[in-house]
């Protein structure tokens, strides 16, 4: 469960945050989201000291604002990742301090695309952290060498040249298992998209229906069969 808190006076912005968060969290099939929106300081302070664990916090910060509340939040919620909502009139010197500095910043005014990209990176960073803590990794054993690959960093598995390869970033590793075996053993976010590919659906950014391929993070492109097109289209809605 991803617990999200939006502390922001602007109700419409809180709603945009909720929608953007769900868009990102829903890419991870095993995750659900609970969302708490707060519009005033008194309620925030009550919730902040209430003992609940927060995954992500969106915190509105204005020019000249006292940082003591933010510092106290950091102390009480050390595992929480914080995104600051501020604008260019606020000097970074006000919030880039030890015990205060946020994990991400969204500067107003922003476009819908800027918010999407910033939030995508923010949520992915949280998921990466959680995955690393849970030690969810794919084991490769080759000639006595053991390699552990975090599942959330694996782009896809590909069958070619009578072998299977796993890709992480720009690196490929040979795997001595068939796609059929992998399909039943991998976590739910890995989905078949083509007879030669199993893709990490959490890394898919776009489906090109015309030319039948998926666009992953970093611009990586892999084919998608007609059978799976609509499934991925629904996934990205």
Coordinates of C-alpha atoms in Angstrom, one line a residue:
X1 CA 0.0 0.0 0.0
X2 CA 1.3 3.4 -1.0
X3 CA 0.2 6.0 1.5
X4 CA 0.1 9.5 -0.1
X5 CA -0.5 12.8 1.7
X6 CA -1.1 16.1 -0.1
X7 CA -0.7 19.2 2.2
X8 CA -1.8 22.0 -0.1
X9 CA -4.3 24.9 0.3
X10 CA -5.4 24.6 -3.3
X11 CA -8.1 21.9 -3.5
X12 CA -7.9 21.6 -7.3
X13 CA -4.2 21.0 -7.1
X14 CA -4.7 18.3 -4.5
X15 CA -7.1 16.6 -6.9
X16 CA -4.5 16.8 -9.7
X17 CA -1.9 15.3 -7.4
X18 CA -4.3 12.4 -6.5
X19 CA -5.0 11.7 -10.2
X20 CA -1.3 11.9 -11.1
X21 CA -0.3 9.6 -8.2
X22 CA -2.8 7.0 -9.1
X23 CA -1.7 7.1 -12.7
X24 CA 1.8 6.1 -11.6
X25 CA 1.0 3.7 -8.7
X26 CA -1.5 1.8 -10.8
X27 CA 1.4 0.7 -13.1
X28 CA 2.5 -1.6 -10.3
X29 CA -0.1 -4.4 -10.2
X30 CA 0.6 -5.4 -6.6
X31 CA 0.3 -1.9 -5.2
X32 CA -2.8 0.0 -4.1
X33 CA -3.0 3.6 -2.9
X34 CA -4.6 5.5 -0.1
X35 CA -4.8 9.3 -0.4
X36 CA -5.2 11.9 2.3
X37 CA -5.7 15.5 1.3
X38 CA -5.1 18.3 3.9
X39 CA -5.8 22.0 3.3
X40 CA -4.7 23.6 6.6
X41 CA -1.8 23.6 9.0
X42 CA -3.7 22.5 12.1
X43 CA -5.0 19.3 10.6
X44 CA -1.6 18.6 9.1
X45 CA 0.2 18.9 12.4
X46 CA -2.4 16.6 14.0
X47 CA -1.9 14.0 11.3
X48 CA 1.8 14.4 11.3
X49 CA 2.1 13.4 15.0
X50 CA -0.7 10.8 14.8
X51 CA 1.7 7.9 14.2
X52 CA 0.5 6.9 10.7
X53 CA 3.2 5.9 8.2
X54 CA 3.4 7.9 5.0
X55 CA 5.0 6.8 1.8
X56 CA 4.8 10.1 -0.2
X57 CA 4.2 13.6 1.0
X58 CA 3.4 16.6 -1.2
X59 CA 4.1 19.7 0.8
X60 CA 3.3 23.3 -0.1
X61 CA 6.1 25.7 0.7
X62 CA 5.9 29.5 0.3
X63 CA 8.5 32.3 0.3
X64 CA 9.6 33.2 3.8
X65 CA 7.9 30.2 5.4
X66 CA 9.3 28.8 8.6
X67 CA 11.0 25.4 7.9
X68 CA 10.6 24.1 11.5
X69 CA 7.4 22.2 10.6
X70 CA 9.1 20.6 7.6
X71 CA 12.1 19.7 9.7
X72 CA 9.8 18.1 12.4
X73 CA 8.0 16.2 9.6
X74 CA 11.4 14.8 8.4
X75 CA 12.3 13.7 11.9
X76 CA 8.9 12.0 12.5
X77 CA 8.7 10.4 9.1
X78 CA 12.2 9.5 8.1
X79 CA 11.2 6.9 5.5
X80 CA 8.7 9.3 3.8
X81 CA 9.7 10.8 0.5
X82 CA 8.8 14.5 0.2
X83 CA 8.0 16.6 -2.9
X84 CA 7.9 20.4 -2.3
X85 CA 5.3 22.5 -4.1
X86 CA 6.7 26.0 -4.5
X87 CA 7.5 28.7 -7.1
X88 CA 10.5 30.6 -8.5
X89 CA 10.0 33.5 -6.0
X90 CA 11.1 31.1 -3.2
X91 CA 14.9 30.9 -3.0
X92 CA 16.3 27.3 -2.8
X93 CA 18.4 28.6 0.1
X94 CA 15.2 28.5 2.2
X95 CA 14.6 24.8 1.9
X96 CA 17.8 23.2 0.7
X97 CA 19.1 22.7 4.3
X98 CA 20.1 19.6 6.3
X99 CA 17.1 17.8 7.7
X100 CA 14.8 19.8 5.5
X101 CA 15.8 19.3 1.8
X102 CA 13.1 17.5 -0.2
X103 CA 13.4 14.5 -2.5
X104 CA 11.7 16.3 -5.4
X105 CA 10.4 19.8 -6.3
X106 CA 7.5 20.9 -8.5
X107 CA 7.8 24.5 -9.5
X108 CA 4.6 26.5 -10.2
X109 CA 3.4 27.3 -12.7
X110 CA 3.7 24.0 -14.4
X111 CA 2.1 22.2 -17.3
X112 CA 0.3 18.9 -17.0
X113 CA 3.2 17.2 -18.8
X114 CA 5.7 18.7 -16.4
X115 CA 3.7 17.4 -13.5
X116 CA 3.4 14.0 -15.0
X117 CA 7.2 13.7 -15.6
X118 CA 8.1 15.0 -12.2
X119 CA 5.6 12.7 -10.5
X120 CA 6.7 9.7 -12.6
X121 CA 10.3 10.1 -11.4
X122 CA 9.1 10.7 -7.8
X123 CA 6.9 7.6 -7.6
X124 CA 9.5 5.5 -9.4
X125 CA 12.2 6.5 -6.9
X126 CA 10.0 5.5 -4.1
X127 CA 9.2 2.1 -5.7
X128 CA 12.9 1.6 -6.3
X129 CA 13.7 2.2 -2.7
X130 CA 10.9 -0.1 -1.5
X131 CA 12.0 -2.8 -3.9
X132 CA 15.6 -2.6 -2.8
X133 CA 14.6 -2.8 0.8
X134 CA 12.5 -5.9 0.1
X135 CA 15.4 -7.4 -1.8
X136 CA 13.1 -8.4 -4.7
X137 CA 15.8 -9.4 -7.2
X138 CA 16.2 -11.7 -10.2
X139 CA 19.1 -14.2 -9.8
X140 CA 21.4 -15.0 -12.7
X141 CA 23.9 -17.8 -12.3
X142 CA 26.5 -18.2 -15.0
X143 CA 29.8 -20.1 -14.8
X144 CA 29.9 -19.7 -11.0
X145 CA 29.0 -16.0 -11.1
X146 CA 25.9 -14.8 -9.3
X147 CA 24.2 -11.6 -10.4
X148 CA 21.2 -10.1 -8.6
X149 CA 19.1 -7.7 -10.7
X150 CA 16.4 -5.6 -9.0
X151 CA 13.1 -6.5 -10.7
X152 CA 12.1 -2.8 -10.9
X153 CA 15.1 -2.1 -13.1
X154 CA 14.6 -4.9 -15.6
X155 CA 13.2 -3.6 -18.8
X156 CA 12.3 -6.8 -20.5
X157 CA 13.2 -10.4 -21.3
X158 CA 13.8 -11.3 -25.0
X159 CA 14.0 -14.7 -26.7
X160 CA 16.3 -14.7 -29.7
X161 CA 19.0 -16.8 -31.3
X162 CA 17.8 -19.8 -29.3
X163 CA 18.6 -18.0 -26.1
X164 CA 16.9 -15.7 -23.6
X165 CA 18.3 -12.3 -22.6
X166 CA 17.3 -9.9 -19.8
X167 CA 17.9 -6.2 -20.4
X168 CA 18.7 -3.7 -17.7
X169 CA 19.4 -0.2 -19.0
X170 CA 21.9 -0.6 -21.8
X171 CA 23.2 -4.0 -20.6
X172 CA 22.0 -7.5 -21.5
X173 CA 22.6 -10.8 -19.7
X174 CA 22.0 -14.3 -20.9
X175 CA 19.4 -16.3 -19.0
X176 CA 19.1 -20.1 -19.1
X177 CA 15.3 -20.2 -18.9
X178 CA 12.6 -20.0 -21.5
X179 CA 10.1 -17.2 -21.7
X180 CA 7.4 -19.8 -20.9
X181 CA 9.1 -20.7 -17.6
X182 CA 9.8 -17.0 -16.8
X183 CA 6.2 -16.0 -17.5
X184 CA 4.9 -18.1 -14.6
X185 CA 7.7 -17.2 -12.2
X186 CA 8.1 -13.5 -12.6
X187 CA 6.3 -10.8 -10.5
X188 CA 2.9 -9.6 -11.8
X189 CA 4.3 -6.4 -13.4
X190 CA 6.0 -8.6 -16.0
X191 CA 3.6 -9.2 -18.9
X192 CA 3.9 -10.9 -22.2
X193 CA 3.7 -8.4 -25.0
X194 CA 5.0 -10.5 -28.0
X195 CA 6.0 -14.1 -28.6
X196 CA 9.6 -13.1 -28.1
X197 CA 9.2 -10.6 -25.3
X198 CA 8.1 -10.2 -21.7
X199 CA 8.1 -6.6 -20.6
X200 CA 8.1 -4.8 -17.2
X201 CA 4.8 -3.0 -17.5
X202 CA 5.8 -0.5 -14.9
X203 CA 8.4 0.9 -17.3
X204 CA 6.1 1.3 -20.3
X205 CA 5.4 4.9 -21.1
X206 CA 3.5 4.7 -24.4
X207 CA 1.8 2.3 -26.8
X208 CA 2.2 3.0 -30.5
X209 CA -0.9 1.2 -31.9
X210 CA -0.1 2.2 -35.5
X211 CA 3.4 0.7 -35.7
X212 CA 2.8 -1.9 -33.0
X213 CA 5.5 -1.2 -30.5
X214 CA 5.9 -0.1 -26.8
X215 CA 8.0 2.8 -25.7
X216 CA 9.7 2.3 -22.4
X217 CA 11.7 4.7 -20.2
X218 CA 14.9 6.0 -21.8
X219 CA 13.2 5.7 -25.3
X220 CA 13.6 1.9 -25.5
X221 CA 11.2 0.4 -28.1
X222 CA 10.0 -3.2 -28.3
X223 CA 7.3 -4.9 -30.4
X224 CA 3.8 -5.6 -29.2
X225 CA 1.6 -8.1 -30.9
X226 CA -2.0 -7.4 -31.9
X227 CA -3.1 -9.9 -29.2
X228 CA -1.7 -7.6 -26.5
X229 CA -2.2 -4.1 -27.8
X230 CA -5.5 -3.3 -26.1
X231 CA -4.3 -4.8 -22.8
X232 CA -1.4 -2.3 -22.7
X233 CA -3.6 0.5 -23.9
X234 CA -5.9 -0.1 -21.0
X235 CA -3.0 -0.4 -18.6
X236 CA -1.8 3.1 -19.5
X237 CA -5.2 4.9 -19.2

